[in-house]
Coordinates of C-alpha atoms in Angstrom, one line a residue:
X986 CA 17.0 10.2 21.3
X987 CA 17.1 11.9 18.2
X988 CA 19.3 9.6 16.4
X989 CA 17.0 6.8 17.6
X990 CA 14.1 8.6 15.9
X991 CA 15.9 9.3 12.6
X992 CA 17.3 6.0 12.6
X993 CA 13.9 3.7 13.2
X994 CA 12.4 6.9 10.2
X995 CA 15.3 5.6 8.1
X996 CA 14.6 1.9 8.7
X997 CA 10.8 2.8 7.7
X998 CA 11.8 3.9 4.5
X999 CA 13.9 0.9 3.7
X1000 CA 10.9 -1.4 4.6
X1001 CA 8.9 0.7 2.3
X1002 CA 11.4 0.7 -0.6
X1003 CA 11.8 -3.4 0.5
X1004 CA 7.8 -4.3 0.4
X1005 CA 7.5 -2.2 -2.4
X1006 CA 10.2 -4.1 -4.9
X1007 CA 8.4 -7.2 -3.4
X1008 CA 5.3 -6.0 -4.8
X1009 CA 7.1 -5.2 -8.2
X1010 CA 8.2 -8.5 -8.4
X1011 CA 5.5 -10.2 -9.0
X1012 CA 5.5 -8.8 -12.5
X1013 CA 7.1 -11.4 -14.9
X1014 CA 9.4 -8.7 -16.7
X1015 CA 10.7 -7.3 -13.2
X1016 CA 11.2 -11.2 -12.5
X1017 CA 14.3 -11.2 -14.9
X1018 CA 16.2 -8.5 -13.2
X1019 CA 15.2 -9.9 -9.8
X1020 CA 16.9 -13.2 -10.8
X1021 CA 19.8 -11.6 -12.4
X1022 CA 20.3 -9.6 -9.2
X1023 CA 19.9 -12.8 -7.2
X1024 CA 22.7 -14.7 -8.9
X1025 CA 24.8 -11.7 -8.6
X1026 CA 24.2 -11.3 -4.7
X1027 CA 24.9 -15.2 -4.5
X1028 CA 28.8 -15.0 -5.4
X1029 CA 28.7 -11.9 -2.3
X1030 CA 26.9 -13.2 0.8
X1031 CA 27.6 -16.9 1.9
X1032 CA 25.4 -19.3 1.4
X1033 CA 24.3 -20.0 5.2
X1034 CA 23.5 -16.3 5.4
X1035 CA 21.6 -16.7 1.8
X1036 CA 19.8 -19.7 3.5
X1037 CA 18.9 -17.6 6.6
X1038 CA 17.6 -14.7 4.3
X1039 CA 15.6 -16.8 2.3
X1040 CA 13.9 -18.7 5.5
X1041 CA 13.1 -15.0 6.9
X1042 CA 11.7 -13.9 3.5
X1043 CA 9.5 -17.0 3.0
X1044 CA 8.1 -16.6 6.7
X1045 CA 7.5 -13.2 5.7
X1046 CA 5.8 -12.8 3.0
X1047 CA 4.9 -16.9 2.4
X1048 CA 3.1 -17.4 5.7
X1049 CA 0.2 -15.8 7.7
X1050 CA 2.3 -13.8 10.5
X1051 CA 1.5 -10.7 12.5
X1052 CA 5.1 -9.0 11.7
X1053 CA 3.7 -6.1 9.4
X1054 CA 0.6 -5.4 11.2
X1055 CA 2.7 -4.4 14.0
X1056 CA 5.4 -3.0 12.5
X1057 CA 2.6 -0.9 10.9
X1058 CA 1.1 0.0 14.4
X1059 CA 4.4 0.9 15.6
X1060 CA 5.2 3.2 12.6
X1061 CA 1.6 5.0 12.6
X1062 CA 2.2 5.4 16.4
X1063 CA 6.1 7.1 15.9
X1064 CA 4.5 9.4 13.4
X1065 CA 2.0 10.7 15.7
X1066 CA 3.8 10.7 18.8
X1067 CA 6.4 13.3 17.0
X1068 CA 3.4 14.8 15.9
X1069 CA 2.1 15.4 18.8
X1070 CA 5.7 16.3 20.5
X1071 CA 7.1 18.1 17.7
X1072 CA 4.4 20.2 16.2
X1073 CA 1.2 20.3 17.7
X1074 CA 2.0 22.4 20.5
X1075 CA 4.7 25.1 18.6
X1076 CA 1.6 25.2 16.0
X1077 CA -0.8 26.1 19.3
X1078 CA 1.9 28.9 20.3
X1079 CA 1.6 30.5 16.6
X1080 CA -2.7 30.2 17.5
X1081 CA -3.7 27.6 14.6
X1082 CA -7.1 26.7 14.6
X1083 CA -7.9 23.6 17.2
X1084 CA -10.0 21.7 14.7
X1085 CA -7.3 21.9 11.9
X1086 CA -4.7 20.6 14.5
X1087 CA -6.9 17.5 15.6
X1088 CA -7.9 16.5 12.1
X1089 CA -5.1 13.8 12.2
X1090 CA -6.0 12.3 14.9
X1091 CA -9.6 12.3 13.5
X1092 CA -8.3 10.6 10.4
X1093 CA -6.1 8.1 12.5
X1094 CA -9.6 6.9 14.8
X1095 CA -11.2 6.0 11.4
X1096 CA -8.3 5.0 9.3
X1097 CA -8.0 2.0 12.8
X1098 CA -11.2 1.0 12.3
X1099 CA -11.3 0.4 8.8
X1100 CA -7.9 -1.3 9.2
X1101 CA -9.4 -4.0 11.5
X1102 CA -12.0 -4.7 9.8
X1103 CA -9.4 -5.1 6.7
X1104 CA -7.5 -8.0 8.9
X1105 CA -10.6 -9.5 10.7
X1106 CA -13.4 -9.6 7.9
X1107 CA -13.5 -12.3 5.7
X1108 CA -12.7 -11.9 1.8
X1109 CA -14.8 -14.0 0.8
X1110 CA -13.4 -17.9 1.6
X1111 CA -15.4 -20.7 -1.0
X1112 CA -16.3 -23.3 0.7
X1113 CA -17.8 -26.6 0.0
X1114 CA -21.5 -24.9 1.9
X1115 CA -21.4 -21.5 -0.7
X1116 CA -19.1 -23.0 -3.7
X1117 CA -22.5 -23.3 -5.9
X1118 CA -23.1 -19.7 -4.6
X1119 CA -20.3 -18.8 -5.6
X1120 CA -20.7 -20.0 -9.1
X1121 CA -23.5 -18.3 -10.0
X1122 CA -22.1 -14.7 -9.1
X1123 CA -20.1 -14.1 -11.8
X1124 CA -20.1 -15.4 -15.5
X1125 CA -17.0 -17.5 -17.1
X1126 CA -15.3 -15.7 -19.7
X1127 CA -13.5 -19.1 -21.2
X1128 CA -10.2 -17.0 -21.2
X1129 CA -8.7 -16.2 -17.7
X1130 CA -11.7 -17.9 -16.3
X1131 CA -12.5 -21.2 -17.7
X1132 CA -15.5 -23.5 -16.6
X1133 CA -15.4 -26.8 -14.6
X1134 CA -12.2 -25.7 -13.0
X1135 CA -10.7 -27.4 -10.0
X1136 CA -8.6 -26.2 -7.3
X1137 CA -5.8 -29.0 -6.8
X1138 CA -5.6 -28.1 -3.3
X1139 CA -9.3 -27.3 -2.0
X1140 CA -10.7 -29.9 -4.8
X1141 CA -13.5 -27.1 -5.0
X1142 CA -14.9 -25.6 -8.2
X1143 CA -13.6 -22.7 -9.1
X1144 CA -15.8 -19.7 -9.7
X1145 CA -15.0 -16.7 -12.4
X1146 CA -12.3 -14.3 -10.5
X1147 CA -11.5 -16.8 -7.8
X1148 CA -8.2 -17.8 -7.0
X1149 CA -6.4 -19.7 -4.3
X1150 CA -4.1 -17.6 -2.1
X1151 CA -0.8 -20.0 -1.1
X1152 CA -0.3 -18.1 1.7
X1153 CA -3.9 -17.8 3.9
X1154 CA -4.7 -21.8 1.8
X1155 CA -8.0 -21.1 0.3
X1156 CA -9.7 -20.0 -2.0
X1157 CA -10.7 -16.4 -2.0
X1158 CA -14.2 -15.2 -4.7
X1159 CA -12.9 -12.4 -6.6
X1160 CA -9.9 -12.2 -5.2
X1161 CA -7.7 -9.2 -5.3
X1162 CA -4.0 -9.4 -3.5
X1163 CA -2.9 -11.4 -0.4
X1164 CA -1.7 -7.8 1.8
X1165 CA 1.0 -8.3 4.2
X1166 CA 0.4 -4.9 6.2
X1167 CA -3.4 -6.8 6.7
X1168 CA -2.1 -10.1 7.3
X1169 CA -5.0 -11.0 5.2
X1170 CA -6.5 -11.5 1.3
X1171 CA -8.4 -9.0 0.1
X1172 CA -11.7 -10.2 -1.6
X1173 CA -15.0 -9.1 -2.5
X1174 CA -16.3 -9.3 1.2
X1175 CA -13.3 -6.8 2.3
X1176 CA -12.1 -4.6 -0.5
X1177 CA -14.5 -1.6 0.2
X1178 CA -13.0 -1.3 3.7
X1179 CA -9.8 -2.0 2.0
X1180 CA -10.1 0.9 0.0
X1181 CA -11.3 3.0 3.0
X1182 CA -8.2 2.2 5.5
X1183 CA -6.1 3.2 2.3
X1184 CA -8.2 6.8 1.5
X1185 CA -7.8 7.5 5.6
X1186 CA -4.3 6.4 5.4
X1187 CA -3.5 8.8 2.5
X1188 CA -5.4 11.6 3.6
X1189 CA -3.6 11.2 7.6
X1190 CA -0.1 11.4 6.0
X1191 CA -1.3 14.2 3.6
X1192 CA -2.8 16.2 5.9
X1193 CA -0.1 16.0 8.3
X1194 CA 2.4 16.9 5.5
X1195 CA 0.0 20.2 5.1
X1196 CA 0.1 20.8 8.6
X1197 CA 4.1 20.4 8.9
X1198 CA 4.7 22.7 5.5
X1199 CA 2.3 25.2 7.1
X1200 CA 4.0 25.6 10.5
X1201 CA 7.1 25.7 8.8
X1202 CA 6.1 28.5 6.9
X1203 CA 4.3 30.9 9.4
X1204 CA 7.3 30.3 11.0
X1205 CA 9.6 31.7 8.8
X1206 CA 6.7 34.4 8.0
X1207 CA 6.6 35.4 11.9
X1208 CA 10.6 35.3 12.1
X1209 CA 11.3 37.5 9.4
X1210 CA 13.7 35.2 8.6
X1211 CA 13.3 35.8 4.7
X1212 CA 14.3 39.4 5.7
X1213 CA 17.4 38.5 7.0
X1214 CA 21.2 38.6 5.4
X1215 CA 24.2 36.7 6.1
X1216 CA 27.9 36.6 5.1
X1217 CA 28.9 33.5 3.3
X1218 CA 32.3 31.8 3.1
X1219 CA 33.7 34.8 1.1
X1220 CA 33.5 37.1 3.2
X1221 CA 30.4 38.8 1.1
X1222 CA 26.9 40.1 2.6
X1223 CA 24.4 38.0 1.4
X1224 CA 20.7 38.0 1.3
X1225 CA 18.9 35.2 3.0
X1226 CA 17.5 33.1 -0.2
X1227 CA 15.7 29.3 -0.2
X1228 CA 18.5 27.0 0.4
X1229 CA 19.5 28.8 3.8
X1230 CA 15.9 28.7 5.2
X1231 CA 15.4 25.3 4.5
X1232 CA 19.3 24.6 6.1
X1233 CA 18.6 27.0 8.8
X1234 CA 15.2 24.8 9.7
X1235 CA 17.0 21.6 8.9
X1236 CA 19.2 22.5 11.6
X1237 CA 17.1 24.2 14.0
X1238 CA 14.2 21.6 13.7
X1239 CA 15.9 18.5 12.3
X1240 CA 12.9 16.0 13.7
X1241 CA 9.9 18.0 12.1
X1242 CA 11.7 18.6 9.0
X1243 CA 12.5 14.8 8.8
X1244 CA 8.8 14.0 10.0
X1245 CA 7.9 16.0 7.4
X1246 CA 9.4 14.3 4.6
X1247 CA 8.2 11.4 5.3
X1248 CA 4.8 11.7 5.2
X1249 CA 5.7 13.3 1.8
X1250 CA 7.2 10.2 0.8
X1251 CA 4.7 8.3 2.3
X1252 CA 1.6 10.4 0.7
X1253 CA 3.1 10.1 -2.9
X1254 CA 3.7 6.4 -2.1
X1255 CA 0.1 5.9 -0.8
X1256 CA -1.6 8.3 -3.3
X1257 CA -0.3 6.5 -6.3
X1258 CA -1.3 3.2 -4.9
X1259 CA -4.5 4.4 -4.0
X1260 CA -5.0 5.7 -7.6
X1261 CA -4.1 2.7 -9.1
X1262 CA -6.9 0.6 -6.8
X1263 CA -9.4 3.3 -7.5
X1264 CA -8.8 2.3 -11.3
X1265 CA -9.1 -0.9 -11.0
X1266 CA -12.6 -0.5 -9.1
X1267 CA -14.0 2.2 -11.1
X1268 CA -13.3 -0.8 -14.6
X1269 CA -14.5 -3.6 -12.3
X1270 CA -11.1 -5.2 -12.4
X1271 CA -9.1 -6.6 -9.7
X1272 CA -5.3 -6.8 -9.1
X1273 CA -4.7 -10.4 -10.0
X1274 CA -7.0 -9.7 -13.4
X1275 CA -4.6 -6.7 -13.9
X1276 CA -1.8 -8.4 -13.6
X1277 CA -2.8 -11.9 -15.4
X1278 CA -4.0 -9.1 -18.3
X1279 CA -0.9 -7.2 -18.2
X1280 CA 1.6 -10.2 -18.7
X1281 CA 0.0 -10.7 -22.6
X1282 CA 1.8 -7.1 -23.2
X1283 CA 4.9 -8.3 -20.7
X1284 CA 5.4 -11.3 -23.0
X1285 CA 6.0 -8.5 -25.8
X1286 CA 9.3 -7.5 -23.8
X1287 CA 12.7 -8.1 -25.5
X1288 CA 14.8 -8.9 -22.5
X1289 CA 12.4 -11.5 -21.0
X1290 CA 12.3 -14.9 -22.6
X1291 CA 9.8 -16.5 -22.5
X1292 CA 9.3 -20.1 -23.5
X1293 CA 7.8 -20.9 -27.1
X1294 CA 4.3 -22.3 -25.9
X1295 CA 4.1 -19.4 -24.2
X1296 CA 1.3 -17.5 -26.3
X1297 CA 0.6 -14.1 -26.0
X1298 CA -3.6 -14.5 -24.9
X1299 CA -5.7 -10.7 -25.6
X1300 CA -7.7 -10.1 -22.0
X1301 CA -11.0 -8.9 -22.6
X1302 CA -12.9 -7.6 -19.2
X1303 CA -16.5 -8.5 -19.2
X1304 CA -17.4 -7.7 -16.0
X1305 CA -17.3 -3.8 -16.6
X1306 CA -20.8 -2.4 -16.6
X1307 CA -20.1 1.0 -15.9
X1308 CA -18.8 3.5 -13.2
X1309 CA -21.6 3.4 -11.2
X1310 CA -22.5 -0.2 -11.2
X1311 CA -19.1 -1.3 -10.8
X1312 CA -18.4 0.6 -7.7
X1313 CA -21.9 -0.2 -6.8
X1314 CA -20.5 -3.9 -6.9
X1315 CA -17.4 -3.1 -4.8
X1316 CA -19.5 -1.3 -2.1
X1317 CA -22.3 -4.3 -2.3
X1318 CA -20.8 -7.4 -3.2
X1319 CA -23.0 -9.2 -5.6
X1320 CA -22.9 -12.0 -3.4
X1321 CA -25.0 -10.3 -0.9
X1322 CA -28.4 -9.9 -3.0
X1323 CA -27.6 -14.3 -3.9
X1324 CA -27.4 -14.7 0.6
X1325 CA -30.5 -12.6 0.8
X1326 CA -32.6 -14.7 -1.2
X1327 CA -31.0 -18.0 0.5
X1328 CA -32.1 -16.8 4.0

């Protein structure tokens, strides 16, 4: 059983380390290494397994699928049930306080709710009924976000910060990413509980990485284990000093040690992400206005080439108006006050 668990932990962080080159793909300068690595990988694997790989990776991450939503589910429910094996009882032996221990699951009850409505609400789909809502939300910038643009595939106008999503096949008003672990796009309509599900998620790995360090410790604390000496592979007395205790709890407690760095991992993964979309919302930017900004700097880079109508454009955001006003906008969507006076 415990190889299981540290096996399906291990396979966890490869999906992690996986989604999160996919994610760094999509910049342009990453894009050169990818397809470097790609034509490398393509004189190693045969081309029918090549062929397979690339129909699992399309389905993947190219279609609407339920996959990551539960592989998400089942990850969030291994981490608690060890949790709940592993530590919450040894933490009730050494007489923690109750509310401290049940603050995970406090986080987890929220952090599911904001998660479905992530998946079921809608970003924010332009349709031919709200397209001229739509276009009167935001204003054109002539850069990015020309006027009297059409979608080729809708054949709707497109409004300033739209964009069509291949993958869901629509057009999304100020549209942010397409999330696999959602299985949806996230839009104006969707990114404040977005943002929540991500906060809860965070603070549920971080809390539970307190909670793990802590028990550790007060058990080492209660043990006297600090206190203790040992004779090494000479032969000599030896003082008990940092790298036995953490072997000697490795060994003694290999699941919560593991457990616990995950969520490490997992809250330094999180944090950093969640940093980055706090950013984003406290300058009124989105991901794909990041990213479409970003390239002008990419095109700069001396091991991408790029071809030589390929202009390096200046992205200037005017849709910041301020801290307050632009997470003012991400909590009530502009489009709001615009349905209010329709109704």
């Amino acid at each position: 059983m415990d190889f299981l668990v540290l096996f399906l932990f291990y396979l966890a962080f490869m999906l992690i380390g996986v989604v999160t080159i996919c994610i760094c793909s999509k910049t342009h300068c990453f894009k050169g290494l990818v397809r470097r690595g790609a034509q490398i990988i393509s004189y190693i694997i045969p081309e029918c397994l090549r062929r397979a790989m690339l129909r699992l990776l399309h389905y993947l991450f190219h279609t609407r699928n339920h996959t990551f939503v539960i592989l998400h589910l089942i990850l969030q429910g291994m981490v608690y049930t060890e949790y709940t094996w592993e530590i919450f009882g040894l933490c009730q032996e050494l007489e923690f306080s109750l509310n401290y221990l049940l603050l995970p699951y406090l986080l987890l009850i929220v952090n599911l709710f904001f998660f479905a409505l992530s998946c079921e609400t809608n970003p924010g789909t332009i349709t031919k009924a709200n397209e001229l809502l739509f276009l009167q939300v935001y204003e054109f910038d002539e850069g990015m976000f020309p006027k009297n643009v059409r979608c080729s595939t809708c054949d709707l106008r497109k409004p300033a910060r739209s964009k069509h999503c291949s993958v869901c096949n629509r057009c999304v008003h100020r549209f942010d990413h397409h999330c696999v672990w959602v299985n949806n796009c996230i839009g104006a309509w969707n990114i404040r509980y977005f943002l929540f599900y991500l906060l809860t998620l965070t603070a549920s790995a971080a809390t539970m990485a307190v909670v793990s360090t802590v028990f550790l410790v007060q058990l080492v604390m209660v043990s006297d284990l600090y206190l203790e000496t040992y004779i090494n592979d000479f032969g000599h007395l030896q003082v008990v000093d940092t790298v036995f205790v953490v072997q000697y709890l490795f060994l003694t407690f290999p699941r919560i040690v593991f457990l616990l760095g995950f969520v490490v991992v997992l809250s330094f993964l999180l944090g950093s992400y969640l940093c980055f979309c706090l950013y984003l919302a406290a300058t009124n930017q989105t991901t794909n206005e990041w990213y479409r900004g970003a390239r002008a700097w990419c095109q700069h880079c001396p091991h991408v080439a790029w071809p030589p109508s390929a202009e390096p454009q200046v992205y200037r955001n005017i849709h910041s108006r301020g801290l307050w006003s632009n997470l003012r906008e991400i909590f009530l969507p502009a489009v709001a006050h615009y349905e209010r006076k329709k109704k």
